[in-house]
Coordinates of C-alpha atoms in Angstrom, one line a residue:
M272 CA 11.1 -16.9 27.0
P273 CA 8.1 -15.3 28.8
G274 CA 5.5 -17.6 27.3
V275 CA 4.5 -20.3 24.8
V276 CA 1.6 -20.0 22.4
Y277 CA 0.1 -23.3 21.2
L278 CA -1.8 -23.4 17.9
K279 CA -4.8 -25.4 16.9
P280 CA -4.2 -28.2 14.4
S281 CA -5.9 -26.3 11.6
R282 CA -3.3 -23.5 11.9
V283 CA -0.4 -26.0 11.7
R284 CA -1.4 -27.4 8.3
L285 CA 1.4 -27.1 5.7
E286 CA -0.4 -24.4 3.7
A287 CA -0.9 -22.2 6.7
R288 CA 2.2 -22.9 8.8
R289 CA 4.3 -20.0 7.7
H290 CA 1.6 -17.4 7.5
P291 CA 2.9 -14.5 9.6
W292 CA -0.3 -13.7 11.4
V293 CA -1.7 -15.8 14.2
R294 CA -5.3 -14.8 14.8
K295 CA -7.1 -15.1 18.1
S296 CA -9.1 -18.0 16.7
D297 CA -5.9 -19.9 15.8
V298 CA -4.7 -20.1 19.4
A299 CA -5.3 -23.3 21.4
R300 CA -3.8 -22.0 24.7
V301 CA -1.1 -19.8 26.1
E302 CA 1.4 -20.9 28.8
G303 CA 3.3 -18.5 31.0
R304 CA 2.4 -14.9 31.4
P305 CA 3.5 -13.0 28.2
Q306 CA 3.0 -9.3 28.3
D307 CA 1.8 -7.4 25.2
G308 CA 4.9 -6.8 23.0
D309 CA 6.9 -9.8 24.4
A310 CA 8.6 -12.3 22.2
V311 CA 7.1 -15.8 22.5
E312 CA 7.7 -19.2 21.2
V313 CA 4.9 -20.7 19.0
Q314 CA 4.4 -24.4 19.1
A315 CA 2.1 -27.1 17.8
R316 CA -0.2 -28.8 20.3
D317 CA 2.3 -31.7 20.6
G318 CA 5.1 -29.3 21.6
R319 CA 6.8 -29.1 18.1
F320 CA 8.5 -25.8 17.5
L321 CA 6.9 -23.6 14.8
A322 CA 8.2 -20.1 15.1
H323 CA 9.3 -17.1 17.2
G324 CA 6.8 -14.3 17.3
L325 CA 5.7 -11.1 19.0
Y326 CA 2.7 -11.4 21.3
N327 CA -0.2 -8.9 21.7
G328 CA -3.1 -10.3 23.8
G329 CA -5.3 -7.3 23.0
S330 CA -5.0 -7.6 19.2
F331 CA -7.0 -9.6 16.7
F332 CA -3.6 -10.8 15.6
R333 CA -2.4 -12.5 18.8
V334 CA 1.1 -13.2 17.4
R335 CA 3.1 -11.8 14.5
L336 CA 5.6 -14.5 13.4
V337 CA 9.1 -13.2 12.8
S338 CA 11.4 -16.2 12.7
F339 CA 10.8 -19.8 11.7
R340 CA 14.2 -21.1 12.9
E341 CA 14.4 -22.4 16.5
D342 CA 18.0 -21.2 16.8
E343 CA 17.1 -17.7 15.5
P344 CA 15.1 -16.0 18.3
I345 CA 13.9 -12.4 18.0
A346 CA 16.8 -10.2 18.9
E347 CA 18.2 -6.8 18.0
G348 CA 20.8 -8.4 15.7
L349 CA 18.1 -10.3 13.7
L350 CA 15.9 -7.2 13.2
R351 CA 18.8 -5.0 12.2
A352 CA 19.9 -7.7 9.7
R353 CA 16.4 -7.8 8.2
L354 CA 16.5 -4.0 7.9
R355 CA 19.9 -4.1 6.1
G356 CA 18.5 -6.7 3.7
A357 CA 15.5 -4.4 2.9
V358 CA 17.7 -1.5 2.1
A359 CA 20.0 -3.7 0.0
L360 CA 17.1 -4.9 -2.1
R361 CA 16.1 -1.3 -3.0
H362 CA 19.6 -0.1 -3.6
D363 CA 21.6 -3.1 -4.9
V364 CA 18.9 -5.1 -6.7
L365 CA 16.2 -2.7 -7.7
R366 CA 18.6 0.3 -8.0
L367 CA 15.8 2.7 -7.1
P368 CA 18.1 5.6 -6.3
E369 CA 18.9 5.8 -10.0
R370 CA 15.2 6.6 -10.6
G371 CA 14.9 9.3 -7.9
D372 CA 15.0 9.8 -4.2
G373 CA 11.5 8.7 -3.2
Y374 CA 10.6 5.0 -2.6
R375 CA 9.6 2.4 0.0
L376 CA 12.5 1.1 2.1
V377 CA 10.7 -1.4 4.3
N378 CA 7.4 -3.1 3.5
S379 CA 6.3 -4.9 6.6
E380 CA 5.9 -8.7 6.2
G381 CA 7.4 -8.5 2.8
D382 CA 10.8 -7.6 4.4
G383 CA 10.4 -9.9 7.4
L384 CA 9.6 -6.9 9.8
P385 CA 5.9 -7.4 10.4
G386 CA 4.0 -4.1 10.9
L387 CA 6.9 -1.8 10.0
V388 CA 6.9 0.6 7.0
V389 CA 9.7 3.0 6.1
D390 CA 9.5 5.4 3.1
R391 CA 12.3 7.6 1.9
Y392 CA 11.5 11.2 0.8
G393 CA 14.9 12.5 -0.2
E394 CA 16.9 13.2 3.0
V395 CA 13.9 12.4 5.3
L396 CA 12.7 9.0 6.3
V397 CA 9.1 8.5 7.4
V398 CA 8.4 5.5 9.7
A399 CA 5.0 3.9 10.6
C400 CA 4.6 0.9 12.9
S401 CA 1.4 -1.1 13.3
S402 CA 3.0 -3.9 15.5
L403 CA 3.3 -3.3 19.2
G404 CA 6.2 -5.7 19.5
L405 CA 8.2 -3.9 16.8
Q406 CA 7.2 -0.5 18.1
R407 CA 8.9 -1.4 21.4
R408 CA 12.0 -2.5 19.5
L409 CA 12.1 0.5 17.2
E410 CA 15.1 2.4 18.6
P411 CA 17.8 0.0 17.4
L412 CA 16.2 0.0 13.9
L413 CA 16.3 3.8 13.9
D414 CA 20.0 3.5 14.8
E415 CA 20.5 1.2 11.9
L416 CA 18.7 3.6 9.5
E417 CA 20.9 6.4 10.6
E418 CA 24.1 4.3 10.2
L419 CA 23.0 3.1 6.7
L420 CA 21.6 6.3 5.2
A421 CA 22.5 9.3 7.4
P422 CA 19.1 11.0 6.9
A423 CA 18.6 14.6 7.9
A424 CA 15.6 13.5 9.9
I425 CA 13.4 10.5 10.7
V426 CA 9.7 11.1 11.3
E427 CA 7.4 8.7 13.1
V428 CA 3.8 8.8 12.0
D429 CA 0.7 6.8 13.1
P430 CA -0.3 3.8 11.0
P431 CA -3.6 4.4 9.0
G432 CA -7.1 4.1 10.4
D433 CA -7.7 3.1 13.9
L434 CA -4.8 0.7 14.3
C435 CA -3.3 2.6 17.2
T436 CA -6.4 1.8 19.2
K437 CA -6.8 -1.7 18.0
E438 CA -3.2 -2.6 18.6
G439 CA -2.6 -0.6 21.8
L440 CA 0.2 1.4 20.2
A441 CA 1.8 4.5 21.6
A442 CA 1.0 7.6 19.6
A443 CA 3.6 8.5 17.0
R444 CA 6.2 11.0 18.2
G445 CA 6.8 13.0 15.1
V446 CA 10.5 13.9 14.5
V447 CA 12.5 11.2 16.4
R448 CA 15.9 11.7 14.9
G449 CA 17.7 14.7 13.4
T450 CA 16.0 17.9 12.3
L451 CA 13.6 18.5 9.5
P452 CA 15.1 20.7 6.9
A453 CA 11.7 22.3 6.3
A454 CA 8.0 21.6 7.1
E455 CA 7.5 20.5 3.5
G456 CA 10.0 19.0 1.1
E457 CA 10.3 17.7 -2.4
V458 CA 10.9 14.3 -3.8
L459 CA 12.0 13.1 -7.3
V460 CA 10.2 10.1 -8.8
D461 CA 11.0 9.0 -12.3
G462 CA 11.7 12.5 -13.5
L463 CA 8.8 14.2 -11.8
R464 CA 9.0 16.3 -8.6
Y465 CA 6.3 16.2 -6.0
G466 CA 5.8 18.3 -2.9
V467 CA 5.7 16.4 0.4
A468 CA 4.2 17.5 3.7
Y469 CA 5.9 15.2 6.1
A470 CA 3.4 13.2 8.2
K471 CA 0.4 15.1 6.8
G472 CA -0.3 13.3 3.6
Q473 CA -2.1 10.1 3.0
K474 CA -0.1 7.0 4.0
T475 CA 3.3 8.4 4.7
G476 CA 2.9 11.3 2.2
L477 CA 2.8 9.8 -1.3
F478 CA 1.6 6.6 -3.0
F479 CA 4.9 4.9 -3.9
D480 CA 3.0 1.6 -4.5
Q481 CA 1.7 3.0 -7.8
R482 CA 5.2 3.9 -9.2
E483 CA 5.4 1.2 -11.9
N484 CA 1.7 1.6 -12.8
V485 CA 2.2 5.3 -13.3
A486 CA 5.2 4.6 -15.6
R487 CA 3.2 2.0 -17.6
V488 CA 0.1 4.2 -18.0
A489 CA 2.4 7.1 -19.1
E490 CA 3.8 4.9 -21.8
L491 CA 0.4 4.6 -23.3
A492 CA -0.6 8.3 -23.0
R493 CA 1.0 10.0 -26.0
G494 CA -1.6 11.7 -28.2
R495 CA -4.5 10.5 -26.0
R496 CA -7.2 12.4 -24.1
V497 CA -6.6 11.4 -20.5
L498 CA -8.9 11.5 -17.5
D499 CA -7.3 10.9 -14.0
A500 CA -10.1 10.3 -11.5
C501 CA -9.3 10.6 -7.8
C502 CA -5.9 12.1 -8.8
Y503 CA -4.6 12.9 -5.3
A504 CA -1.1 14.5 -5.9
G505 CA -1.5 14.1 -9.6
G506 CA 0.9 11.2 -10.2
F507 CA -0.9 9.6 -13.2
G508 CA -2.1 12.7 -14.9
L509 CA 1.2 14.6 -14.6
A510 CA 3.1 11.6 -16.0
C511 CA 0.7 11.4 -18.9
A512 CA 1.0 15.1 -19.6
R513 CA 4.8 14.8 -19.5
A514 CA 4.6 11.8 -21.9
G515 CA 2.8 13.9 -24.5
A516 CA -0.9 13.3 -23.9
K517 CA -3.2 15.4 -26.0
R518 CA -5.4 16.5 -23.1
V519 CA -5.3 15.7 -19.4
L520 CA -8.1 16.3 -16.9
L521 CA -7.5 15.5 -13.3
F522 CA -10.0 15.7 -10.5
D523 CA -10.4 14.8 -6.8
A524 CA -13.0 15.4 -4.2
S525 CA -10.4 16.7 -1.7
E526 CA -9.5 20.4 -1.7
E527 CA -6.1 19.5 -0.3
A528 CA -5.5 16.9 -3.0
T529 CA -6.4 19.2 -5.9
A530 CA -4.2 22.0 -4.4
R531 CA -1.3 19.5 -4.3
A532 CA -1.9 18.4 -7.9
R533 CA -1.9 22.0 -9.1
A534 CA 1.2 22.8 -7.1
N535 CA 2.9 19.7 -8.6
A536 CA 1.9 20.7 -12.1
E537 CA 3.5 24.1 -11.5
R538 CA 6.6 22.5 -10.0
N539 CA 7.1 20.4 -13.2
G540 CA 6.2 23.1 -15.7
L541 CA 3.0 21.3 -16.7
A542 CA 0.4 23.8 -15.5
G543 CA -0.6 24.6 -19.0
A544 CA -0.8 21.0 -20.0
V545 CA -3.4 19.8 -17.5
E546 CA -6.7 20.9 -16.1
V547 CA -7.3 20.2 -12.3
R548 CA -10.9 20.2 -11.0
R549 CA -12.3 19.6 -7.5
A550 CA -15.2 17.2 -7.9
S551 CA -16.8 14.2 -6.3
L552 CA -16.3 10.9 -8.2
F553 CA -19.8 9.7 -9.1
P554 CA -21.4 13.1 -9.8
F555 CA -18.5 14.2 -11.9
L556 CA -18.3 11.0 -14.0
R557 CA -22.1 11.4 -14.7
E558 CA -21.6 15.0 -15.6
L559 CA -18.9 14.2 -18.1
A560 CA -21.0 11.5 -19.6
A561 CA -24.0 13.9 -19.9
R562 CA -21.8 16.4 -21.7
G563 CA -20.8 13.8 -24.2
E564 CA -17.2 13.8 -23.1
R565 CA -15.1 10.9 -24.3
F566 CA -11.5 9.9 -23.3
D567 CA -8.9 7.6 -24.8
L568 CA -7.4 6.7 -21.5
V569 CA -9.1 6.8 -18.1
V570 CA -7.3 6.2 -14.7
L571 CA -9.7 5.2 -11.9
D572 CA -7.8 5.0 -8.6
P573 CA -10.5 5.6 -5.9
P574 CA -10.1 5.6 -2.2
K575 CA -10.8 2.4 -0.2
F576 CA -14.4 1.5 -0.8
V577 CA -14.2 -1.5 1.6
P578 CA -12.7 -0.3 4.9
A579 CA -13.9 -3.4 6.8
R580 CA -15.3 -6.8 5.9
K581 CA -18.8 -5.8 6.9
A582 CA -18.7 -3.1 4.2
L583 CA -17.8 -5.6 1.5
E584 CA -21.1 -5.7 -0.4
R585 CA -21.6 -1.9 -0.3
G586 CA -18.0 -1.4 -1.4
R587 CA -18.4 -4.0 -4.2
R588 CA -21.4 -2.1 -5.6
G589 CA -19.3 1.1 -5.5
Y590 CA -16.6 -0.6 -7.6
V591 CA -19.3 -1.8 -10.1
D592 CA -20.8 1.6 -10.4
A593 CA -17.6 3.6 -10.7
N594 CA -16.1 1.2 -13.3
R595 CA -19.4 1.2 -15.3
L596 CA -19.3 5.0 -15.5
A597 CA -15.6 5.0 -16.4
L598 CA -16.0 2.5 -19.2
E599 CA -18.9 4.5 -20.6
L600 CA -16.6 7.5 -20.9
L601 CA -14.1 5.6 -23.1
A602 CA -14.0 6.2 -26.8
P603 CA -14.0 3.0 -28.8
G604 CA -10.6 1.3 -28.4
G605 CA -9.9 3.4 -25.3
L606 CA -8.0 2.2 -22.3
L607 CA -9.0 2.0 -18.6
F608 CA -6.6 1.5 -15.8
T609 CA -8.7 0.7 -12.7
C610 CA -7.5 -0.1 -9.2
S611 CA -8.7 -1.2 -5.8
C612 CA -6.7 -0.7 -2.6
S613 CA -9.2 -2.4 -0.4
H614 CA -7.6 -5.3 1.6
H615 CA -10.9 -7.1 1.8
M616 CA -11.5 -6.9 -1.9
S617 CA -9.6 -9.9 -3.2
P618 CA -8.2 -9.9 -6.8
G619 CA -11.0 -12.3 -7.8
R620 CA -13.8 -10.2 -6.3
F621 CA -12.4 -7.1 -7.9
A622 CA -12.2 -8.7 -11.3
D623 CA -15.8 -9.9 -10.8
A624 CA -16.9 -6.3 -10.0
V625 CA -15.3 -4.9 -13.1
R626 CA -16.8 -7.7 -15.2
E627 CA -20.3 -6.8 -13.9
A628 CA -19.5 -3.2 -14.6
A629 CA -18.7 -4.0 -18.3
A630 CA -21.9 -6.1 -18.5
R631 CA -24.1 -3.3 -17.1
A632 CA -22.5 -0.9 -19.6
D633 CA -23.1 -3.5 -22.4
L634 CA -19.6 -3.2 -23.6
S635 CA -17.0 -5.7 -24.9
V636 CA -13.9 -5.3 -22.8
R637 CA -10.6 -7.2 -22.8
V638 CA -7.9 -7.5 -20.2
L639 CA -4.5 -6.4 -21.3
E640 CA -2.6 -6.6 -18.0
E641 CA -3.1 -7.5 -14.3
R642 CA -1.0 -5.2 -12.1
G643 CA -0.2 -4.5 -8.5
A644 CA 2.2 -2.7 -6.3
G645 CA 5.8 -2.2 -7.5
P646 CA 8.8 -4.3 -6.4
D647 CA 9.7 -1.9 -3.6
H648 CA 6.5 -3.3 -2.0
P649 CA 7.6 -7.0 -1.9
L650 CA 5.1 -9.6 -0.6
D651 CA 5.5 -12.5 1.7
L652 CA 4.5 -15.4 -0.4
H653 CA 2.7 -17.0 2.6
C654 CA 0.7 -13.8 3.2
P655 CA -1.5 -13.2 0.2
E656 CA -3.4 -10.5 2.2
G657 CA -0.4 -8.3 1.6
R658 CA -1.6 -7.9 -2.0
Y659 CA -3.9 -5.1 -1.2
L660 CA -3.4 -3.1 -4.5
K661 CA -5.1 -4.7 -7.5
G662 CA -5.0 -3.1 -10.9
L663 CA -6.4 -4.1 -14.3
L664 CA -5.5 -2.5 -17.6
L665 CA -8.5 -2.9 -19.9
Q666 CA -9.4 -1.9 -23.5
R667 CA -12.9 -1.2 -24.7
S668 CA -13.2 -3.2 -28.0

């Protein structure tokens, strides 16, 4: 073992002991000379064993904990077993292949592989790794994916944002196994086909975390006038049109996103059932209100308003304003499905922002459901930060 990391007493409390992230401020001292990416043993100040983890002295997260059993050190066999368990969950328990060929295969801490994300797009797998320790142990996991799934290709992409710089990661290599059948592909999700530009879309290409929410919203869409704000590839709006919505208007500020939404509408024979506009969120919501437009169902799935903790207050105001405008566009009895994907916006803070929005709109609103990411995005119970996607299904009374 190259080194031992000793934790401060506050980090060893029962409620924090199994949290998979050890922050710089949690560390009392480090013995030995662990190099970035090395496996280390994590102990309490009195020498009591706590966990095996992956060390990164240049990261805010000094150690990512992987195993809490002293007799289960971090080794190739353990990581490959975790990967097999992740695939088994999707195939044998959730039976996602019966619903299409696009879904998340590995969800980082939720599958015991901190920092690793793997998404399936038909015969292509897309991998992103935000942990230096796992990135340096990636090859055996790629071997395991090939043995389990025999993909045509595996593509490695960079994690989002500036994580490569913050974590000292090597740049993604692109196609690392096999050969891409084409630069762009197609994936089936719950009866709808979406185009995928491997390694060029947001996240790994699509937003699989919204799968169950798309299905739920579509159940409510028949006969309704639907507005899909920040539509990206068109998931919500197209599902509503397919379910029999009376009218569907989708819009996004991105030219690339609106082009994808139009192409996906054509791909599914829904071009005549939807209207796709390129427009910025706040000006277009105000324009719709000024024209006297009203909708029976609004989906508000904006980009991350709080990219960092220092932007929390500005982002909170953004959620308040966007939700106020969305609520004001609802016809009486109308439904709003509103989301936040900001890590730093806790479920409580998000609910408070939506509550303030309803108060500013002077509307009575009731909560029908609280929602989040689908079950192919499992959470580590000890890592509540993993619940980045928050959703509220509301009704204007």
